Coordinates of C-alpha atoms in Angstrom, one line a residue:
Chain A
A66 CA 187.5 118.5 140.2
Q67 CA 185.5 121.1 137.9
S68 CA 186.9 123.4 135.3
V69 CA 185.6 125.8 132.7
T70 CA 187.0 126.6 129.3
Q71 CA 185.6 129.7 127.7
L72 CA 186.6 128.9 123.9
D73 CA 187.2 132.5 122.5
S74 CA 188.9 135.2 124.4
H75 CA 187.4 137.8 122.3
V76 CA 184.4 138.1 119.9
S77 CA 183.4 141.0 118.0
V78 CA 180.0 141.5 116.2
S79 CA 178.1 144.3 114.7
E80 CA 175.2 146.1 116.3
G81 CA 172.1 143.8 115.5
T82 CA 173.6 140.6 114.8
P83 CA 173.6 137.6 116.9
V84 CA 176.1 136.9 119.8
L85 CA 177.5 133.5 120.5
L86 CA 179.8 133.2 123.5
R87 CA 181.1 129.3 123.9
C88 CA 181.8 127.5 127.2
N89 CA 182.6 124.2 128.1
Y90 CA 182.8 122.6 131.5
S91 CA 184.2 119.7 133.2
S92 CA 182.4 118.5 136.7
S93 CA 182.8 115.6 138.8
Y94 CA 178.9 115.9 140.0
S95 CA 175.9 117.9 138.9
P96 CA 177.2 121.1 138.0
S97 CA 175.4 124.4 138.6
L98 CA 176.3 127.0 135.8
F99 CA 176.1 130.7 135.4
W100 CA 177.1 133.5 133.3
Y101 CA 178.3 136.8 134.6
V102 CA 178.9 140.0 132.7
Q103 CA 181.6 142.7 134.1
H104 CA 181.3 146.2 132.3
P105 CA 184.6 148.2 132.5
N106 CA 185.5 149.4 136.0
K107 CA 182.3 147.9 137.3
G108 CA 181.5 144.9 139.5
L109 CA 180.3 141.2 138.2
Q110 CA 176.6 140.9 137.4
L111 CA 174.8 137.7 137.3
L112 CA 173.2 137.1 133.7
L113 CA 171.8 133.7 134.3
K114 CA 171.9 130.5 135.9
Y115 CA 171.6 126.6 135.3
T116 CA 170.6 124.7 138.5
S117 CA 169.3 121.4 137.2
A118 CA 165.9 122.6 136.1
A119 CA 165.1 123.7 132.4
T120 CA 167.9 123.2 130.1
L121 CA 167.2 126.5 128.2
V122 CA 167.6 129.2 130.8
K123 CA 166.6 132.8 130.1
G124 CA 168.4 135.9 131.7
I125 CA 168.5 139.4 131.7
N126 CA 169.1 141.8 128.7
G127 CA 167.9 139.3 126.1
F128 CA 170.5 136.6 126.7
E129 CA 169.7 132.9 127.1
A130 CA 172.1 129.9 127.4
E131 CA 171.4 126.1 126.8
F132 CA 172.9 123.4 129.2
K133 CA 174.0 120.5 126.9
K134 CA 175.1 117.7 129.2
S135 CA 175.9 115.3 126.4
E136 CA 178.3 118.2 125.0
T137 CA 179.3 119.5 128.5
S138 CA 178.5 122.9 127.1
F139 CA 176.6 126.0 128.2
H140 CA 177.0 128.4 125.2
L141 CA 175.5 132.3 125.8
T142 CA 173.5 133.6 123.0
K143 CA 171.5 136.7 122.3
P144 CA 169.7 137.2 119.1
S145 CA 170.7 140.8 118.4
A146 CA 173.8 142.6 119.9
H147 CA 173.4 146.0 121.3
M148 CA 176.3 148.6 121.9
S149 CA 175.6 148.5 125.8
D150 CA 176.5 144.4 125.4
A151 CA 180.1 145.5 125.2
A152 CA 181.8 143.9 128.4
E153 CA 183.6 141.0 129.5
Y154 CA 181.5 137.7 130.1
F155 CA 182.4 134.9 132.3
C156 CA 181.1 131.4 132.5
V157 CA 181.1 129.8 136.2
V158 CA 180.5 126.5 137.5
T159 CA 180.1 125.0 140.8
E160 CA 179.0 121.6 142.1
T161 CA 175.2 121.0 143.0
A162 CA 173.8 118.3 145.4
G163 CA 169.9 117.8 146.4
G164 CA 169.5 121.3 144.4
T165 CA 171.8 123.4 146.1
S166 CA 175.1 124.6 144.8
Y167 CA 177.9 124.4 147.3
G168 CA 181.7 125.0 147.2
K169 CA 183.8 127.2 145.5
L170 CA 182.8 128.8 142.2
T171 CA 185.4 128.2 139.2
F172 CA 185.6 130.9 136.6
G173 CA 186.3 130.6 133.0
Q174 CA 189.1 133.1 131.4
G175 CA 186.5 135.3 130.2
T176 CA 185.5 136.4 126.9
I177 CA 185.6 140.2 126.0
L178 CA 182.6 141.1 123.5
T179 CA 183.0 144.2 121.3
V180 CA 180.0 145.4 119.6
H181 CA 180.7 147.5 116.3
P182 CA 178.2 150.0 115.3
Chain B
G898 CA 172.1 146.4 153.0
A899 CA 171.0 145.5 149.6
G900 CA 174.1 144.5 148.0
V901 CA 177.5 143.4 149.2
S902 CA 179.6 146.1 150.0
Q903 CA 183.6 146.2 150.2
S904 CA 185.9 148.6 151.6
P905 CA 187.9 150.4 150.9
S906 CA 187.3 150.8 147.3
N907 CA 191.0 151.7 146.5
K908 CA 193.9 150.9 148.6
V909 CA 197.7 152.2 147.8
T910 CA 200.0 150.6 150.3
E911 CA 203.9 150.3 150.6
K912 CA 205.6 147.2 149.8
G913 CA 206.2 145.3 153.1
K914 CA 203.3 146.8 154.9
D915 CA 200.2 144.9 156.2
V916 CA 196.3 145.5 154.5
E917 CA 193.0 144.9 155.7
L918 CA 190.1 144.5 153.3
R919 CA 186.6 144.2 154.5
C920 CA 183.6 142.6 153.1
D921 CA 180.0 143.0 154.3
P922 CA 177.7 140.3 152.7
I923 CA 174.0 140.6 152.0
S924 CA 172.3 139.9 155.6
G925 CA 171.3 136.3 156.1
H926 CA 173.7 135.0 153.5
T927 CA 175.5 132.1 154.7
A928 CA 178.2 131.6 152.1
L929 CA 181.0 134.3 151.7
Y930 CA 183.8 134.1 149.2
W931 CA 186.8 136.0 148.4
Y932 CA 188.4 136.1 144.8
R933 CA 191.2 138.1 143.4
Q934 CA 191.2 139.5 139.9
S935 CA 194.4 140.5 138.2
L936 CA 195.4 141.5 134.5
G937 CA 196.0 138.3 132.7
Q938 CA 195.0 135.9 135.4
G939 CA 191.2 136.0 135.5
L940 CA 189.6 135.4 138.8
E941 CA 191.3 133.4 141.3
F942 CA 189.6 131.7 144.2
L943 CA 191.0 132.4 147.5
I944 CA 188.8 131.4 150.5
Y945 CA 185.2 130.1 151.2
F946 CA 183.0 130.5 154.2
Q947 CA 179.9 128.5 154.6
G948 CA 177.9 128.6 158.0
N949 CA 179.7 127.5 160.9
S950 CA 181.7 124.9 159.1
A951 CA 185.6 125.3 158.5
P952 CA 186.4 127.7 155.6
D953 CA 188.1 126.1 152.5
K954 CA 191.4 128.1 152.5
S955 CA 192.6 126.0 149.4
G956 CA 192.9 128.9 147.2
L957 CA 195.3 131.4 149.4
P958 CA 198.4 131.8 147.8
S959 CA 200.7 132.1 150.5
D960 CA 201.0 132.2 154.7
R961 CA 200.7 136.0 154.4
F962 CA 197.2 135.7 153.1
S963 CA 194.5 135.0 155.9
A964 CA 190.7 135.7 156.4
E965 CA 188.3 135.6 159.2
R966 CA 184.5 135.8 159.2
T967 CA 183.0 137.1 162.5
G968 CA 179.6 136.1 163.7
G969 CA 178.7 134.7 160.3
S970 CA 178.8 138.2 158.8
V971 CA 181.5 140.4 158.2
S972 CA 184.6 139.2 157.0
T973 CA 188.1 140.6 156.8
L974 CA 190.9 139.6 154.3
T975 CA 194.4 140.6 155.8
I976 CA 197.6 140.7 153.6
Q977 CA 200.8 140.7 155.5
R978 CA 204.2 142.1 154.4
T979 CA 202.6 143.0 150.9
Q980 CA 204.4 142.5 147.6
Q981 CA 204.1 144.1 144.1
E982 CA 202.5 141.0 142.9
D983 CA 199.7 141.2 145.3
S984 CA 198.3 144.3 143.4
A985 CA 194.9 143.2 142.2
V986 CA 191.1 143.9 142.6
Y987 CA 189.8 141.7 145.6
L988 CA 186.2 140.8 145.2
C989 CA 183.9 139.4 147.9
A990 CA 180.8 137.4 147.1
S991 CA 178.0 136.0 149.3
S992 CA 175.0 133.6 148.6
L993 CA 172.0 132.4 150.7
E994 CA 171.9 129.2 148.5
G995 CA 174.1 128.7 145.4
R996 CA 171.2 128.0 143.1
Y997 CA 170.1 131.3 143.7
G998 CA 173.2 132.8 142.4
Y999 CA 176.0 134.9 143.8
T1000 CA 176.3 138.5 144.5
F1001 CA 179.5 140.2 144.0
G1002 CA 180.5 143.4 145.5
S1003 CA 182.4 146.3 143.6
G1004 CA 185.7 144.9 145.0
T1005 CA 188.8 146.7 146.3
R1006 CA 191.6 147.7 144.1
L1007 CA 195.0 147.1 146.0
T1008 CA 197.8 148.7 144.6
V1009 CA 201.3 147.9 146.2
V1010 CA 204.2 150.6 145.4

């Protein structure tokens, strides 16, 4: 069984300051992990993915995440927040075998990021 | 097309009526998923199709919900005798291989009145 816990339902930062969105996962096998972003009234957009290659993953819009197996974490970071980063962020896990992800995606409950001017 | 297409984008229906939601995945994608997004409920898995394998229906909330995928491409999610609690955004996603990521459609917003 797999599960995802996003540790903060809301995060508020000032423009230009660092962003940290926390995610812990549980997986019976080798996990693939993703971060998706959803802007208001928009669809889900893939930010970045980890699938058993490099543990530090770089994504779009300056975001990155580090896979830490010992801590079962996949936290999302960005050095400097921009107003356009305000959105809801979802951490997602699925199983991996032979380098290929398969099966259903399990979503965290989401973290709403607010960016203040 | 370039992305996952869902139709209709919005649907208002009366309680007790049946509805059909359509998903056109990215051409060549073998995996197709349906999810439901409700306020306060997050994203809920409904059903997963992978190639010619039997679908994983473990997330369907009741026997009023069913889905099919014809020819390994287009999928239709059917909700019979709709209830107010079925009101949500229904999202479809497709993937060639999971390690490349999953592409989501813009969703169908279903409102049952």
